[in-house]
Structure formats: C-alpha cells, structure tokens
Backbone as a chain_set.jsonl record, in Angstrom:
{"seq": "XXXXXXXXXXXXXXXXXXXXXXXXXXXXXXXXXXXXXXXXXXXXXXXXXXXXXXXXXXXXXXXXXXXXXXXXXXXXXXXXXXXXXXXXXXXXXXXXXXXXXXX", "coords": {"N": [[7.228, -47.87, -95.459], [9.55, -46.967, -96.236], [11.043, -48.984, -96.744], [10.099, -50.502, -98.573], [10.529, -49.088, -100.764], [13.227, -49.099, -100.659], [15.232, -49.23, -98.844], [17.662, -50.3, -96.191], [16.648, -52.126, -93.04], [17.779, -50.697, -91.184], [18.698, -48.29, -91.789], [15.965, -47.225, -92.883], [14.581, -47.068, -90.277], [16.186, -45.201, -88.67], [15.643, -42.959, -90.366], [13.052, -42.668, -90.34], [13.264, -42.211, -87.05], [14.798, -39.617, -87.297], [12.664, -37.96, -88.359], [10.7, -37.846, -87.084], [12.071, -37.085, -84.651], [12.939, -34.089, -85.321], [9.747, -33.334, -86.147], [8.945, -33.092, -83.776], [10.821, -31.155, -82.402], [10.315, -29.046, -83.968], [7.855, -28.557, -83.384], [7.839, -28.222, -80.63], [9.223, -25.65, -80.368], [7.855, -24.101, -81.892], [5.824, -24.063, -80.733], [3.174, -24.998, -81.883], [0.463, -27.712, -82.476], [0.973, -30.924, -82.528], [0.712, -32.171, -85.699], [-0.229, -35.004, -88.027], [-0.441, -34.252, -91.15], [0.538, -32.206, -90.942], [3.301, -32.304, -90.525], [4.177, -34.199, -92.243], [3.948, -34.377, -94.532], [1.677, -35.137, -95.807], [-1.638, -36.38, -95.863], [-2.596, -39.005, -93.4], [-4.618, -40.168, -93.634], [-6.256, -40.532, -95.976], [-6.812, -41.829, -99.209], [-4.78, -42.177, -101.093], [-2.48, -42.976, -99.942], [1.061, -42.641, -98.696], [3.666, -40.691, -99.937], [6.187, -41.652, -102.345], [9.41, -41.853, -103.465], [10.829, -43.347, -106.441], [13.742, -45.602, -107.203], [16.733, -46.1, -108.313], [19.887, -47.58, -109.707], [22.771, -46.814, -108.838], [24.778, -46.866, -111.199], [23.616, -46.411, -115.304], [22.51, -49.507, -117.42], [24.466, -48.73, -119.809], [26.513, -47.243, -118.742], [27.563, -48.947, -117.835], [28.895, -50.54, -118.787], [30.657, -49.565, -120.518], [32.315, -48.511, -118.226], [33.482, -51.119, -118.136], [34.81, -51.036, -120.203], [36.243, -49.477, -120.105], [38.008, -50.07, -118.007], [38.931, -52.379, -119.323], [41.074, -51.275, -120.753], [44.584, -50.903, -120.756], [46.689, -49.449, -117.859], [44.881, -48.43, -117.177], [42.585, -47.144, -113.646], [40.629, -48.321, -111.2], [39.825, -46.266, -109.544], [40.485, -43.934, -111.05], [38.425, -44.504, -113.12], [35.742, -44.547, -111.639], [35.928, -41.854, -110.412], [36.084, -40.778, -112.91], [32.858, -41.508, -113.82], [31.869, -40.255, -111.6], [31.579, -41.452, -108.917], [31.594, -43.556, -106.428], [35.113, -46.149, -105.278], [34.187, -48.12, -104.551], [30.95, -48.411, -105.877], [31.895, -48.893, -108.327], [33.516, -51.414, -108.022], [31.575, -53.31, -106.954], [29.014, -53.127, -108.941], [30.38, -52.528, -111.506], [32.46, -54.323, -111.469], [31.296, -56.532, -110.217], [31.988, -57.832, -107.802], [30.976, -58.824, -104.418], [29.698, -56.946, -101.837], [31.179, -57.046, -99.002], [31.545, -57.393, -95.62]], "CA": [[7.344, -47.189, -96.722], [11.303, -46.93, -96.7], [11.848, -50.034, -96.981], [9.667, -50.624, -99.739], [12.012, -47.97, -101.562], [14.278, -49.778, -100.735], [16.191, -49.091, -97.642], [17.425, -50.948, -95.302], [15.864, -51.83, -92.266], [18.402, -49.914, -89.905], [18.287, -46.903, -92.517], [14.73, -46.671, -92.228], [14.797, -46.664, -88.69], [17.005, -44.084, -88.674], [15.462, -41.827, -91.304], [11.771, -42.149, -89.417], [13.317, -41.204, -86.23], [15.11, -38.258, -87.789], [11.719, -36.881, -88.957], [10.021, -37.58, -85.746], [12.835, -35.666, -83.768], [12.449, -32.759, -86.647], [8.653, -32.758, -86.252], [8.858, -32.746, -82.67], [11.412, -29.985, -81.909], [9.293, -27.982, -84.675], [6.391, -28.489, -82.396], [8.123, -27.659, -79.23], [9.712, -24.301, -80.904], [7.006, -23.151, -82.702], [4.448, -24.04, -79.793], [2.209, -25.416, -82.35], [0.702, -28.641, -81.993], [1.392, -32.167, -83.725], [-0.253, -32.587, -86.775], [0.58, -35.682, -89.312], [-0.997, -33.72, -92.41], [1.999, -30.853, -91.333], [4.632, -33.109, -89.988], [4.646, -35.604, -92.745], [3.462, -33.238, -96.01], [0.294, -35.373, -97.172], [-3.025, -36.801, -95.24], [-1.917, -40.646, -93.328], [-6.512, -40.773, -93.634], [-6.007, -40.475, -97.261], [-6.689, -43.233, -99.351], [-3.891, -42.511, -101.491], [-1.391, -43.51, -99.162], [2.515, -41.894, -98.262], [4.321, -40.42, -101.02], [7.506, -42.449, -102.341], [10.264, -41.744, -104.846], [11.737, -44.816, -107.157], [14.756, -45.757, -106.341], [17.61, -46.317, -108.77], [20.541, -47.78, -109.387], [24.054, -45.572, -109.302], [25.038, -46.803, -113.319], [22.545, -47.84, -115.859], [23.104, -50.363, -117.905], [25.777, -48.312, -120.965], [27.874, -46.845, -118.392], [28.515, -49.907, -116.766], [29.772, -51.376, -120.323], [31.388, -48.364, -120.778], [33.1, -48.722, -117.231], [33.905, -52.032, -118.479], [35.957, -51.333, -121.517], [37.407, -48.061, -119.566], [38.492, -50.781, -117.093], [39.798, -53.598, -119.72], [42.211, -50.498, -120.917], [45.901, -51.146, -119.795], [47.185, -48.198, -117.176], [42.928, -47.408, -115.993], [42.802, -47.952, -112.383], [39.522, -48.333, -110.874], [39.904, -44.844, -108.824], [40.106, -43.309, -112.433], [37.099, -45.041, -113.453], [35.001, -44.15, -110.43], [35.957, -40.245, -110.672], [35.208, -40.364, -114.418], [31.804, -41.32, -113.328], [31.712, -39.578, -110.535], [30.667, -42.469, -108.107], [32.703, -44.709, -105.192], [35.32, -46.829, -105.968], [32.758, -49.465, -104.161], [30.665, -48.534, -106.449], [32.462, -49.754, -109.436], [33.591, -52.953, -107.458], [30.088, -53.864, -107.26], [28.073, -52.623, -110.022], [30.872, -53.086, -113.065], [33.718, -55.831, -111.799], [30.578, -57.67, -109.668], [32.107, -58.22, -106.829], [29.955, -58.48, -103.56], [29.889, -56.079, -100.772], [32.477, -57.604, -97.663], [31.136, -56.9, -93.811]], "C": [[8.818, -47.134, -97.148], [11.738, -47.844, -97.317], [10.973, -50.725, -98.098], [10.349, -49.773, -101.045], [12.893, -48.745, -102.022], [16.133, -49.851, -100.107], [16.307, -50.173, -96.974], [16.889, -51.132, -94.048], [16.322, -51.082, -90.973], [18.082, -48.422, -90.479], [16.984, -46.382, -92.027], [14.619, -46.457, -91.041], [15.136, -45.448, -88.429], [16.398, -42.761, -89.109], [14.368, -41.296, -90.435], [12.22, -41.827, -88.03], [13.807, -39.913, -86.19], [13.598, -37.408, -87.651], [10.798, -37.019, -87.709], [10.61, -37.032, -84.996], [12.402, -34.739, -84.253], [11.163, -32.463, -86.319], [8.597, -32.542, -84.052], [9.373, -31.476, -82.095], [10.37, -28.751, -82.337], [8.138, -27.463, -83.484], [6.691, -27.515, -81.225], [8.517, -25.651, -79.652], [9.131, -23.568, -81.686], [5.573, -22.978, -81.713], [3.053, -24.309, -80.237], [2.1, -27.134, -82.464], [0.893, -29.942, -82.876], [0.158, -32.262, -84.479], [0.531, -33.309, -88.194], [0.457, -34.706, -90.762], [0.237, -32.776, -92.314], [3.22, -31.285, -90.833], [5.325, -33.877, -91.387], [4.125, -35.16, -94.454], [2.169, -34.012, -96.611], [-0.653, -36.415, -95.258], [-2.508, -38.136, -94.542], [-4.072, -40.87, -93.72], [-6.95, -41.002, -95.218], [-5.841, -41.408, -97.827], [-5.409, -43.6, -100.569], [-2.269, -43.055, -101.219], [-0.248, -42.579, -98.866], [2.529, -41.773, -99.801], [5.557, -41.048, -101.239], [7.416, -41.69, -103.43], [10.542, -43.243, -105.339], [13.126, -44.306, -106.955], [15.888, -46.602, -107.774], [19.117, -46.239, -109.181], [21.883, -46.798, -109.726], [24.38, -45.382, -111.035], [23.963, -47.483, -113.572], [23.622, -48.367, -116.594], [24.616, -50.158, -119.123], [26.668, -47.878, -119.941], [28.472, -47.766, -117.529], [28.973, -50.95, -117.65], [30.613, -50.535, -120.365], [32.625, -47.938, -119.571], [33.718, -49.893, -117.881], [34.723, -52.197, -119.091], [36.808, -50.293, -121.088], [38.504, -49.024, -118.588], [39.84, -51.795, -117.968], [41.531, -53.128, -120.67], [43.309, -50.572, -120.397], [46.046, -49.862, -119.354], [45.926, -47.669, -116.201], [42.549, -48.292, -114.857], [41.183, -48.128, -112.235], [38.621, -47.143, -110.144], [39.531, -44.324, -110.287], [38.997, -43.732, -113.302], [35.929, -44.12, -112.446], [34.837, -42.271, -110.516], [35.348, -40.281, -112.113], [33.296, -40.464, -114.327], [31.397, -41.212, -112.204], [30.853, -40.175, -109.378], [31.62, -43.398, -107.777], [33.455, -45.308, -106.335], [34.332, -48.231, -105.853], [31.87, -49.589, -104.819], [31.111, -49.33, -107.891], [32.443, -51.133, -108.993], [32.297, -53.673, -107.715], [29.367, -54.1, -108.132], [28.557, -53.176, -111.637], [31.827, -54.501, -112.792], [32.406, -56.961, -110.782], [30.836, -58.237, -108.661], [31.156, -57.637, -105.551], [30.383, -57.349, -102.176], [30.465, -57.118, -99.569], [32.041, -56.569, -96.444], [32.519, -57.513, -93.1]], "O": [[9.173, -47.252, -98.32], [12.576, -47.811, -98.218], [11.49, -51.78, -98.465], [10.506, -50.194, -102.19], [13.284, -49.054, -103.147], [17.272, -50.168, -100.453], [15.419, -51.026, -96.96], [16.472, -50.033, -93.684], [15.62, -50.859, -89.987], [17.425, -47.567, -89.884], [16.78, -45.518, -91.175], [14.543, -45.257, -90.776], [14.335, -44.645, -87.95], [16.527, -41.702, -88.494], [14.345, -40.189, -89.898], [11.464, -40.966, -87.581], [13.458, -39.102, -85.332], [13.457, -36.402, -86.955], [10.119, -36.025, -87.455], [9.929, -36.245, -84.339], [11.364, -34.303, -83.754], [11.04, -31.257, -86.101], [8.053, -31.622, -83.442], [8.649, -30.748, -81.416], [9.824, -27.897, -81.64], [7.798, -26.389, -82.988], [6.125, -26.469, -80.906], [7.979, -24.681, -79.118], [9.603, -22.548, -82.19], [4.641, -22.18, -81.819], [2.034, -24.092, -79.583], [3.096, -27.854, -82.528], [0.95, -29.75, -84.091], [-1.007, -32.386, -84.102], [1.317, -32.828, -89.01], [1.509, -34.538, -91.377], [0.914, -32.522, -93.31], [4.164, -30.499, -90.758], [6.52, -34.092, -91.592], [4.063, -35.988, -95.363], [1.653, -33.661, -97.672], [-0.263, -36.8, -94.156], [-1.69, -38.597, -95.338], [-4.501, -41.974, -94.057], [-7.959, -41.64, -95.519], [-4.937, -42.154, -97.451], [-5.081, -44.731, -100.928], [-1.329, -43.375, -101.947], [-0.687, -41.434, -98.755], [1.849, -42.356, -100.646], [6.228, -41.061, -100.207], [6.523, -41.154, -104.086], [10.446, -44.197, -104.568], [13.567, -43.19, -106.68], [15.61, -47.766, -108.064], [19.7, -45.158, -109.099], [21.957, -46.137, -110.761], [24.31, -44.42, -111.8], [23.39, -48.405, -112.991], [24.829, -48.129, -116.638], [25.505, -50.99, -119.309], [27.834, -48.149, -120.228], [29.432, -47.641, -116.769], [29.369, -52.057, -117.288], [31.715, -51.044, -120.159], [33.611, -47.251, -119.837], [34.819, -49.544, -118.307], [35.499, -53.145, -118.967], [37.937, -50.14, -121.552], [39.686, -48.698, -118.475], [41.015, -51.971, -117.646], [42.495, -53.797, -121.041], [43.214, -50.253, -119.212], [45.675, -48.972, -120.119], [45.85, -46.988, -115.178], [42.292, -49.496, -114.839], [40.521, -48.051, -113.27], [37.4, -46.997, -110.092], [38.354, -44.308, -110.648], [38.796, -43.057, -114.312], [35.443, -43.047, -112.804], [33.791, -41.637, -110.654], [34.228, -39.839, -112.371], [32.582, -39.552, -114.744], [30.583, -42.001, -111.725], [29.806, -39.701, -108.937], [32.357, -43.973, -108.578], [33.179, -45.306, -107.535], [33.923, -49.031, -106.694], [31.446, -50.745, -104.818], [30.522, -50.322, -108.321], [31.618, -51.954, -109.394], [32.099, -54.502, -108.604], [28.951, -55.249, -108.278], [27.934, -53.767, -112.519], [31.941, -55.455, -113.562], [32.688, -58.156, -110.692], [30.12, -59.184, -108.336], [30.685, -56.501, -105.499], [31.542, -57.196, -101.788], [29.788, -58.14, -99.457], [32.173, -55.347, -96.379], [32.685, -57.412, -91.884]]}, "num_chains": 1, "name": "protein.A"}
C-alpha cells in the first residue's frame, strides 16, 4: 500500500515496521491482545481494502512559474526562493531549476 502512494521501497519498510513495533508494545502494555481491525484502524477482511491518502507534489504547477521568475530576478538566491515558499532548497533544485536528485 505505501508504495503505491508512493514511497519508496526502504520508506515503506520502515513506516510498516514502525506501526508493527507501535501495535506491538500497545499490546504488550495494555495486555490486550493483537487485533488488525485495532492495530491498523479499518477491517484487512473487508472488501474495501486499506485506507490511502494521495500523494502530492511540494509546488503545483503556478508556484513553480512563479519560483521561476522569482529566480530569473537579479540578487534572488535560491535559499530566498525556497523560504518564500517555505520548502528545501532541494526542493527548488528539483521541482523549479529541474535538476535531478545526486546520490
């Protein structure tokens, strides 16, 4: 389900063992016993399936024009961009000048 979201596949990992520690301790410290329906907030027998959110992206499409022309301004750094919309400078890099993410 995460990764239909649109996580990655270490994230997810990560997230579902979070909530299986979490439902476990619960268990142990409340002395009540595992149950998906109260671990996991909805039915897994249920034919409507898990619950997901949508998943979107940091800028839509005007403020990343709008980054654009804040950018093509002489003196506007990319830091001062980023704070104005209150989001990484990595973000910007990516999203408005297009450059790719570097491992």
């Amino acid at each position: 389900m995460r990764r239909s979201v649109g996580d990655t596949h270490a994230t997810a990992l990560r997230k579902l063992a979070r909530k299986i520690v979490l439902c476990l301790y619960h268990c142990m410290t409340s002395g009540q016993p595992y149950e998906d329906a109260i671990a996991f907030g909805y039915d897994p027998e249920a034919d409507d399936g898990a619950p997901s959110r949508s998943r979107h992206g940091p800028l839509d499409k005007g403020q990343i024009a709008q980054a654009r022309d804040m950018l093509a301004t002489p003196g506007v750094t990319v830091t001062a961009t980023a704070r104005a919309f209150q989001v990484s400078t990595q973000t910007i890099y990516r999203h408005v000048l297009g450059r790719p993410r570097t491992r």
